[in-house]
PDB file of C-alpha atoms in Angstrom:
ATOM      1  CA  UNK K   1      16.258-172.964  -8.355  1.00  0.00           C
ATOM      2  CA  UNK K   2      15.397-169.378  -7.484  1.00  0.00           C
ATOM      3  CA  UNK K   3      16.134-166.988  -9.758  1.00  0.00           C
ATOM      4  CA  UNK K   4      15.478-163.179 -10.348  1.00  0.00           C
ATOM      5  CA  UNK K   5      14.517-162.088 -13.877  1.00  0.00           C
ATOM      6  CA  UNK K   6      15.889-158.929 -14.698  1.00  0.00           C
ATOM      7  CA  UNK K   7      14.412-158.099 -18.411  1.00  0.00           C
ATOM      8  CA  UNK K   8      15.692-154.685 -19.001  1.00  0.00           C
ATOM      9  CA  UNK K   9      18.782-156.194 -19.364  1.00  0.00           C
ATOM     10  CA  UNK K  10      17.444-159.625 -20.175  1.00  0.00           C
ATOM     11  CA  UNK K  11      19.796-161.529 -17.279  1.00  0.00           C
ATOM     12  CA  UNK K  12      18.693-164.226 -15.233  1.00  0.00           C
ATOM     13  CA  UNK K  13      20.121-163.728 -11.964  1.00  0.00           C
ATOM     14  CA  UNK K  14      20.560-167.214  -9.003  1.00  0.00           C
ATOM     15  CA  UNK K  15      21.014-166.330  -5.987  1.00  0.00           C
ATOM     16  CA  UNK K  16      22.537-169.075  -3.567  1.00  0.00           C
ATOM     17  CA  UNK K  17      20.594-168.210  -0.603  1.00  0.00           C
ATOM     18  CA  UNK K  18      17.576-169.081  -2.413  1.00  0.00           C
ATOM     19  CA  UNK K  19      18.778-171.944  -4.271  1.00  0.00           C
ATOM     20  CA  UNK K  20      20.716-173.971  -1.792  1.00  0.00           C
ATOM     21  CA  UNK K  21      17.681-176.366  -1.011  1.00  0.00           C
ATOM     22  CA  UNK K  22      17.689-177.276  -4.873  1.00  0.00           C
ATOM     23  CA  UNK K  23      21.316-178.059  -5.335  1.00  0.00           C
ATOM     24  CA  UNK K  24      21.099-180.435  -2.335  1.00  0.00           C
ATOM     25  CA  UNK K  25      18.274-181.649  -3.850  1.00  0.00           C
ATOM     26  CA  UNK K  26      19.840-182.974  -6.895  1.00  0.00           C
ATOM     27  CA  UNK K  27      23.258-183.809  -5.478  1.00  0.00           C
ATOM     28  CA  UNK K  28      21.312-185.844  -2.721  1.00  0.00           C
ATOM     29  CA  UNK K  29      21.553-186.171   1.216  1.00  0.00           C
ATOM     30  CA  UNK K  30      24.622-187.601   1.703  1.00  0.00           C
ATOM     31  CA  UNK K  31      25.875-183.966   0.801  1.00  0.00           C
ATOM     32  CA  UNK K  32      26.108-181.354   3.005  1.00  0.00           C
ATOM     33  CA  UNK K  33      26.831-178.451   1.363  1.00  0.00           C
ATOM     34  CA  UNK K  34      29.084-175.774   3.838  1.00  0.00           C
ATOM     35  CA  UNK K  35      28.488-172.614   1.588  1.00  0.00           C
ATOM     36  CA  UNK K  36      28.493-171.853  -2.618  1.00  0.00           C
ATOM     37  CA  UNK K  37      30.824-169.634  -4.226  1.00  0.00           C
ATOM     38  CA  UNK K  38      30.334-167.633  -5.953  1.00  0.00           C
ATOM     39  CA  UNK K  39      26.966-166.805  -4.153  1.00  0.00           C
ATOM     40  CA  UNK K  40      25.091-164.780  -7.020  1.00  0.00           C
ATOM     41  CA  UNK K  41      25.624-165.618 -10.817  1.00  0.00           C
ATOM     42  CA  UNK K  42      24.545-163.345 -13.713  1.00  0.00           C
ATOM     43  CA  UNK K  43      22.970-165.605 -16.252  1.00  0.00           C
ATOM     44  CA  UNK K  44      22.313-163.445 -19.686  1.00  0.00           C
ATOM     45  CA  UNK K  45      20.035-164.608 -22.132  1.00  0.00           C
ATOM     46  CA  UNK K  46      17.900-163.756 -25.125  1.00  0.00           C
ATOM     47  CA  UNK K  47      15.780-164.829 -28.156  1.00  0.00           C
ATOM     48  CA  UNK K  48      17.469-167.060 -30.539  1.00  0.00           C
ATOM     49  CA  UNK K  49      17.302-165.411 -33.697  1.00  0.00           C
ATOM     50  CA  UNK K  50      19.411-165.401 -37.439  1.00  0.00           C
ATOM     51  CA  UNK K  51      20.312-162.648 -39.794  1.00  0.00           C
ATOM     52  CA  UNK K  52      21.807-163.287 -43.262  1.00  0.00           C
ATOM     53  CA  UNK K  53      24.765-160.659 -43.796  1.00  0.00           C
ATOM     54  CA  UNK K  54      26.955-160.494 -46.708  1.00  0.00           C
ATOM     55  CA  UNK K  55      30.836-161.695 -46.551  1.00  0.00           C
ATOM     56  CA  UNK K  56      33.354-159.291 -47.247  1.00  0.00           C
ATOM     57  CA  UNK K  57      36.490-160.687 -48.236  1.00  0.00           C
ATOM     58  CA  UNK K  58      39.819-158.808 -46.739  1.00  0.00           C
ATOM     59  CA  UNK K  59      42.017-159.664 -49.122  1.00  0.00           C
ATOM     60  CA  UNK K  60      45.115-157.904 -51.700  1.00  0.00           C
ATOM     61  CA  UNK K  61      44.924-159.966 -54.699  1.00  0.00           C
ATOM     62  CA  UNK K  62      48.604-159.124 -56.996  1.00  0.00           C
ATOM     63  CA  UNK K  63      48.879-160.605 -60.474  1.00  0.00           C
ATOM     64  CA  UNK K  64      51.967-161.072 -61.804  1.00  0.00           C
ATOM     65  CA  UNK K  65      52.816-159.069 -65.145  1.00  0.00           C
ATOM     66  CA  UNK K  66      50.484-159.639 -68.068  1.00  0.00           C
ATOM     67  CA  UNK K  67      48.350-161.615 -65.782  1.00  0.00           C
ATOM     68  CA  UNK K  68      44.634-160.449 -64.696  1.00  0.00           C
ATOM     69  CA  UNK K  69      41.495-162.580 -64.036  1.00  0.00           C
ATOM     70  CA  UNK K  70      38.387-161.131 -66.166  1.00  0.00           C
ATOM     71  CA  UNK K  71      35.483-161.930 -63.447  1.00  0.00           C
ATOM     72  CA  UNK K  72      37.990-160.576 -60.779  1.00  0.00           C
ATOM     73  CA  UNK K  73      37.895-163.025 -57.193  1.00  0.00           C
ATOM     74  CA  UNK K  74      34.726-164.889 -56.478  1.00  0.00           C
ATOM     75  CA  UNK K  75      33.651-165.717 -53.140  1.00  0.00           C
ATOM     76  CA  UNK K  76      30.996-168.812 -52.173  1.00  0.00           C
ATOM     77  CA  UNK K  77      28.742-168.093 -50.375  1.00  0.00           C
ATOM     78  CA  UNK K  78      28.936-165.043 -50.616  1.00  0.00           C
ATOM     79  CA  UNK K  79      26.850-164.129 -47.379  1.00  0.00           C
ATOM     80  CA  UNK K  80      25.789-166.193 -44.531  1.00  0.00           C
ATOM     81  CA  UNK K  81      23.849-166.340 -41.329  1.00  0.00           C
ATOM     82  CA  UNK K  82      24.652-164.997 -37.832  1.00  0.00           C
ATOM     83  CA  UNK K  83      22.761-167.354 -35.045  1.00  0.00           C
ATOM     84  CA  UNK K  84      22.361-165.911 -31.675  1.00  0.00           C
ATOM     85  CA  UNK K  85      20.438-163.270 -29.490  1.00  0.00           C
ATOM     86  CA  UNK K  86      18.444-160.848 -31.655  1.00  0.00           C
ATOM     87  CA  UNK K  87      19.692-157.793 -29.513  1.00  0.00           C
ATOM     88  CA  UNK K  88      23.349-158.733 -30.640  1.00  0.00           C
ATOM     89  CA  UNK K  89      22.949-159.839 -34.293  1.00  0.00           C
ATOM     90  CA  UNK K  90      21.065-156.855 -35.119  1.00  0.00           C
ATOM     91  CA  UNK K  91      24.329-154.632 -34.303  1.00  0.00           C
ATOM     92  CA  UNK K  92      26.325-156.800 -37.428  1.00  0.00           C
ATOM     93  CA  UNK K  93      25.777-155.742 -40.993  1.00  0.00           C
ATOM     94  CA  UNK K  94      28.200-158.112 -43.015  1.00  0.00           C
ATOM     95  CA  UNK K  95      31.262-160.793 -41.614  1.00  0.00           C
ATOM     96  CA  UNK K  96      34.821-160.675 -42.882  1.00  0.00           C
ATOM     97  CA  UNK K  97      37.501-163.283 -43.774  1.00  0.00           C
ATOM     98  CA  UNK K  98      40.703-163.127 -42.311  1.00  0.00           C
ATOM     99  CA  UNK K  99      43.374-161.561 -44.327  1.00  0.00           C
ATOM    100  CA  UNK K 100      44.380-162.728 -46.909  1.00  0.00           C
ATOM    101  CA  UNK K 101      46.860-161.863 -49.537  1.00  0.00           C
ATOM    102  CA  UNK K 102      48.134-163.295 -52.306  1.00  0.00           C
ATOM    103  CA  UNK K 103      51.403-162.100 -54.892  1.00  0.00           C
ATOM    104  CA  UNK K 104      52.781-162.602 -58.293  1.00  0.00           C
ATOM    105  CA  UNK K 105      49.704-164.814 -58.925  1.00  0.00           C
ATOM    106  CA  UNK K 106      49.817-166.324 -62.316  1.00  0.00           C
ATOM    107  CA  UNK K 107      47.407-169.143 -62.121  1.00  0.00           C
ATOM    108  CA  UNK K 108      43.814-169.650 -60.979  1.00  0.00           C
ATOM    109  CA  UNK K 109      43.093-169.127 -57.373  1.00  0.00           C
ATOM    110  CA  UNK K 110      41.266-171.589 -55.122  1.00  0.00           C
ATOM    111  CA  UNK K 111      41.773-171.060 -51.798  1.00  0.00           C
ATOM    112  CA  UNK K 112      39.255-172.043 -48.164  1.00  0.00           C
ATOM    113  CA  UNK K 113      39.650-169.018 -46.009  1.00  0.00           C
ATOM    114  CA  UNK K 114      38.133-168.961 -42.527  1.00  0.00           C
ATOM    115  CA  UNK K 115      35.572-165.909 -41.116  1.00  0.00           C
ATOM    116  CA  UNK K 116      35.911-163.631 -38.188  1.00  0.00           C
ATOM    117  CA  UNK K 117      33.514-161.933 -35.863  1.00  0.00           C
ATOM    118  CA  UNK K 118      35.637-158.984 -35.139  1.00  0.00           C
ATOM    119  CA  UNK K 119      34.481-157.312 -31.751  1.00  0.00           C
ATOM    120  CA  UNK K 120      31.287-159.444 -31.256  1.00  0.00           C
ATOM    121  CA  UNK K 121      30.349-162.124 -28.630  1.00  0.00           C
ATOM    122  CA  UNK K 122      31.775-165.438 -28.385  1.00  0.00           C
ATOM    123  CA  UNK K 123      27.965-166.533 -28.093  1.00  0.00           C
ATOM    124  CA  UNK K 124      27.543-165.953 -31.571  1.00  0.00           C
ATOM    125  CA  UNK K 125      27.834-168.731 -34.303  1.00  0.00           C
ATOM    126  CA  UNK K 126      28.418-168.500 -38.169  1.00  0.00           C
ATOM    127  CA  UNK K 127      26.291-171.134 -40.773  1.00  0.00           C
ATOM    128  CA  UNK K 128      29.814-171.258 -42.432  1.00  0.00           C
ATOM    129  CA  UNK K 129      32.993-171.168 -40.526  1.00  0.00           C
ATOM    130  CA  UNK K 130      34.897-170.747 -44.365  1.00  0.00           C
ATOM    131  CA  UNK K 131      34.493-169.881 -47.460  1.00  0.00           C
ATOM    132  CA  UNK K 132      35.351-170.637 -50.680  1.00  0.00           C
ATOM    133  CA  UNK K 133      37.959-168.285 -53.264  1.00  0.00           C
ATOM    134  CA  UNK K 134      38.285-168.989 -56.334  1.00  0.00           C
ATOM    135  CA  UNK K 135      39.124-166.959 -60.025  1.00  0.00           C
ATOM    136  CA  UNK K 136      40.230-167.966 -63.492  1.00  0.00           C
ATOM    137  CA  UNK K 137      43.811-166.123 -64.271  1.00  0.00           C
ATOM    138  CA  UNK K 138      45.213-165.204 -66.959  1.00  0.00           C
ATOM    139  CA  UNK K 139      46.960-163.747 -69.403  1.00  0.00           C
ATOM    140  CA  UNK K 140      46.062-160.476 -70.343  1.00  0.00           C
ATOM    141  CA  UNK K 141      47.102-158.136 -73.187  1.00  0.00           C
ATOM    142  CA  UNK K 142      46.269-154.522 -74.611  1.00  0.00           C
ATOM    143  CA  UNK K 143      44.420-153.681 -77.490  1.00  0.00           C
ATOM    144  CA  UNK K 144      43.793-150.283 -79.475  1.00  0.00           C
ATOM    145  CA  UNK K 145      41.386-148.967 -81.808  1.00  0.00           C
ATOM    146  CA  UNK K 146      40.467-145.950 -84.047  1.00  0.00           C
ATOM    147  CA  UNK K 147      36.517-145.201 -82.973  1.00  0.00           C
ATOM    148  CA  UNK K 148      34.309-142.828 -85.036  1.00  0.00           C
ATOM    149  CA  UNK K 149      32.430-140.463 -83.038  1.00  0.00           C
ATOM    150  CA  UNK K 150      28.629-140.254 -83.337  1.00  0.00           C
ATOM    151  CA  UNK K 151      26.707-137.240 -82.370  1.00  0.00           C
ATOM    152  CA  UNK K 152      23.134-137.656 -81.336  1.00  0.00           C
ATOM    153  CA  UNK K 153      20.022-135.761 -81.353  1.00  0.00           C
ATOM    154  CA  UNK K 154      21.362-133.275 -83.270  1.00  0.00           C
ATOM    155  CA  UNK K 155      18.182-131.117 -84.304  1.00  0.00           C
ATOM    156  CA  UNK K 156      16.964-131.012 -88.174  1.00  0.00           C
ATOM    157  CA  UNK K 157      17.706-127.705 -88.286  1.00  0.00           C
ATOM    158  CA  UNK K 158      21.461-127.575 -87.066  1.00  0.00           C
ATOM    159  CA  UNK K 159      24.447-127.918 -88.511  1.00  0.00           C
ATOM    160  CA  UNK K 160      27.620-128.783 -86.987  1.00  0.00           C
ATOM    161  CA  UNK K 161      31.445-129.397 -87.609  1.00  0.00           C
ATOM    162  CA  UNK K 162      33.332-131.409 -84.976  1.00  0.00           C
ATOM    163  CA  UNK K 163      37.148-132.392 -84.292  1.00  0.00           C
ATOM    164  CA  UNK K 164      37.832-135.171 -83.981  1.00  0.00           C
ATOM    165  CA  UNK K 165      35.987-137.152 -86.172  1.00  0.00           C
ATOM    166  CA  UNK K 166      37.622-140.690 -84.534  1.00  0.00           C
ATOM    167  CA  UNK K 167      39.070-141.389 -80.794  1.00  0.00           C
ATOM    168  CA  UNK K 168      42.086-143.553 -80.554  1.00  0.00           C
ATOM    169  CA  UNK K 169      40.624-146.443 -77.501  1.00  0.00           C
ATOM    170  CA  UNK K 170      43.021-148.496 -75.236  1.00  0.00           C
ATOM    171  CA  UNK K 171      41.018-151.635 -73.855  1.00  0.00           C
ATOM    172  CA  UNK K 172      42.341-154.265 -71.933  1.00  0.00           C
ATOM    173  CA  UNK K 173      41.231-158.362 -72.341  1.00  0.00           C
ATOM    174  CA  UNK K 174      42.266-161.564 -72.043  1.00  0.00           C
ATOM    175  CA  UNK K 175      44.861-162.850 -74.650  1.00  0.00           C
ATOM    176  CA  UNK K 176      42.822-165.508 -75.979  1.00  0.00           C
ATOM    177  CA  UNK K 177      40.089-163.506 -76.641  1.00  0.00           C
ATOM    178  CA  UNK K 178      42.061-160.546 -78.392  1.00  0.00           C
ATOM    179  CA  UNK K 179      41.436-162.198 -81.883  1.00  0.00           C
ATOM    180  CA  UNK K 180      37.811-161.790 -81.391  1.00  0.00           C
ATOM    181  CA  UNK K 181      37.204-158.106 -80.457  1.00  0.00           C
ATOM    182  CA  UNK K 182      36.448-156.231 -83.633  1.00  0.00           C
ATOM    183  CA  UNK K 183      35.859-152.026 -83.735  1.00  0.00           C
ATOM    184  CA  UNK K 184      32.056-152.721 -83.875  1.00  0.00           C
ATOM    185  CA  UNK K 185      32.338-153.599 -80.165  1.00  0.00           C
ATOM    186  CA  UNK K 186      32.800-150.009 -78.950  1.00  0.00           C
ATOM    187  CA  UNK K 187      30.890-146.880 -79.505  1.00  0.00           C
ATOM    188  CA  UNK K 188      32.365-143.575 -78.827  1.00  0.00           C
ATOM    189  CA  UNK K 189      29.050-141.036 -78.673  1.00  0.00           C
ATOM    190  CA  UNK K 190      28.466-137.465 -77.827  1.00  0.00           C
ATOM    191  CA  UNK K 191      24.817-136.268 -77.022  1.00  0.00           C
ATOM    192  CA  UNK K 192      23.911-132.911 -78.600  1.00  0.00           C
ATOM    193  CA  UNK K 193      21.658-132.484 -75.380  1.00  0.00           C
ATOM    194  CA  UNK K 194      24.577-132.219 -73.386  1.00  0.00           C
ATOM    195  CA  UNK K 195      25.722-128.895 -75.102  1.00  0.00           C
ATOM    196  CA  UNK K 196      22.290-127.190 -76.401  1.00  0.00           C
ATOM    197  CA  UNK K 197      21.572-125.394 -73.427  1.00  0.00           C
ATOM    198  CA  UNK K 198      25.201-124.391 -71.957  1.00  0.00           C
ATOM    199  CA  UNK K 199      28.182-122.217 -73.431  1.00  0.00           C
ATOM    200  CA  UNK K 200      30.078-125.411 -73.512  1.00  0.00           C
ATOM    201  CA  UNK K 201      32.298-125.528 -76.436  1.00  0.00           C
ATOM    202  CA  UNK K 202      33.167-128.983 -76.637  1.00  0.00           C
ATOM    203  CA  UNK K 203      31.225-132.252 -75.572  1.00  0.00           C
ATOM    204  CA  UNK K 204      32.132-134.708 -73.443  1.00  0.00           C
ATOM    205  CA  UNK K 205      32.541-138.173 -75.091  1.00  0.00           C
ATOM    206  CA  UNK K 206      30.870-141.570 -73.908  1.00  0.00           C
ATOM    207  CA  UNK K 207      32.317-144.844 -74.407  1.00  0.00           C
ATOM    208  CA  UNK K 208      30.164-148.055 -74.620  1.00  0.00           C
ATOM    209  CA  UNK K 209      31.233-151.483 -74.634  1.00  0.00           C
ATOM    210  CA  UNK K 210      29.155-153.937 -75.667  1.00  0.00           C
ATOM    211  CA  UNK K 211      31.414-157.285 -75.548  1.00  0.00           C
ATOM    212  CA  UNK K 212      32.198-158.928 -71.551  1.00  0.00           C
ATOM    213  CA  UNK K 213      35.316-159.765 -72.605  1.00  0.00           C
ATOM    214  CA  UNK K 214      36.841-157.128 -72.286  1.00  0.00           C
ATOM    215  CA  UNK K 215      37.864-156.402 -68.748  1.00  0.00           C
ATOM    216  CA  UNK K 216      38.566-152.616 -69.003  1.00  0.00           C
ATOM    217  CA  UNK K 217      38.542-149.779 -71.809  1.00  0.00           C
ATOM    218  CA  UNK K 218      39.533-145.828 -72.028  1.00  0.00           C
ATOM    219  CA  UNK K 219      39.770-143.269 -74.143  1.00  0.00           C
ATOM    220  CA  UNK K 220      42.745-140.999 -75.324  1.00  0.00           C
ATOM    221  CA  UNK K 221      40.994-138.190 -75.340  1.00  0.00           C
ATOM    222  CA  UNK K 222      38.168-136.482 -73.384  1.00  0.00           C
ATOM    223  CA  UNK K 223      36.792-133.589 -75.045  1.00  0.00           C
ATOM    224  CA  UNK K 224      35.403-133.167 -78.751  1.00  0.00           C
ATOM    225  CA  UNK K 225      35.410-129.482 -79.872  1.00  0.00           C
ATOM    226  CA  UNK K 226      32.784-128.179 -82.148  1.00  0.00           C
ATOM    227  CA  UNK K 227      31.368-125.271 -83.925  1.00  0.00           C
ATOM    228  CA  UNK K 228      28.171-124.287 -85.750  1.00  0.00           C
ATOM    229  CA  UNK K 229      28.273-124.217 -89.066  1.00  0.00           C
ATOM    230  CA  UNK K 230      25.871-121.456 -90.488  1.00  0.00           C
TER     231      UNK K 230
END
């Protein structure tokens, strides 16, 4: 058939009174073909190509009270690929799920939730039509703890008095781990570097947390005042 190649806008374009000999052709002679409509059609095409974009899950996630889930909501995979014409896939950075919400959730999630190209060509395929939710809930409690403060790289030659000397810490876990947290898993720290070369008169407290299982942790307090003793 006779076509017109347009590559600006990569199109293939068939014109009928070009191509009528090669329909009759090959629908044979006992055919007689009157006319063809319609008499032009715009063929678009272009290089077959794949991108792997992450999946962002759409999704409102409530626990019930007292429940939590300490990795949060995992998604597999968590990306996939986008198949079709390099011009088009190269416009899409990452694919979403279709909403999806969930309430008063008190045990473990594991849910298949389909993917949607929002806005993009029907000509475009997904390596995964769904995906995979899943988390481990719950039940969560609160903890507190009395955390002495530690002062670093405080010069030889300085002296200083500071208030408070402990920080009262909230942290948040799950209740079957609440047994095993012990005070040596948090550090409360101010850096004398902070303060040596400002009119600050207080520092600004850092807390570290060195076990996973605890989901969250804050402090009571924010500021630890100073002066130099002479």
């Amino acid at each position: 058939m006779e076509t017109i190649t347009n590559s600006k806008d990569n199109t293939y374009i068939w014109l009928a009174e070009k191509g009528t000999y090669d329909l009759k052709q090959q629908l044979g002679q006992m055919v007689d073909i009157v006319s063809v409509k319609p008499d032009t059609l715009v063929l678009p095409y272009g290089i077959l190509s794949f991108k792997k974009v992450p999946v962002v899950l759409k999704s409102k996630v409530n626990y019930a009270s007292g429940y939590d889930a300490l990795y949060g909501v995992k998604i597999r995979p968590d990306s996939v690929k986008i198949i079709g014409a390099e011009q088009e896939i190269s416009k899409i950075d990452f694919v979403e799920t279709i909403p999806f919400d969930l309430n008063e959730v008190k045990t473990n999630i594991n849910e298949i939730v389909s993917l949607e190209l929002l806005n993009a060509s029907e000509r475009l395929k997904l390596s995964e039509e769904n995906i995979k939710i899943t988390a481990e809930v719950e039940k969560f409690t609160e903890g507190t703890f009395e955390i002495p403060i530690t002062i670093l790289n405080i010069p030889n030659n300085v002296e200083l008095n500071y208030f408070p000397k402990h920080i009262k810490v909230v942290y948040y876990l799950s209740l079957k781990d609440y047994k095993n947290i012990k005070v040596n898993d948090f550090r409360v720290e101010c850096n004398y570097n902070d303060i040596s070369k400002t009119e600050k008169s207080f520092f600004v407290p850092k807390l570290i947390v060195s076990s996973d299982k605890v989901k969250s942790a804050r402090m009571k307090q924010n500021k630890v005042e100073y002066i130099f003793i002479k």
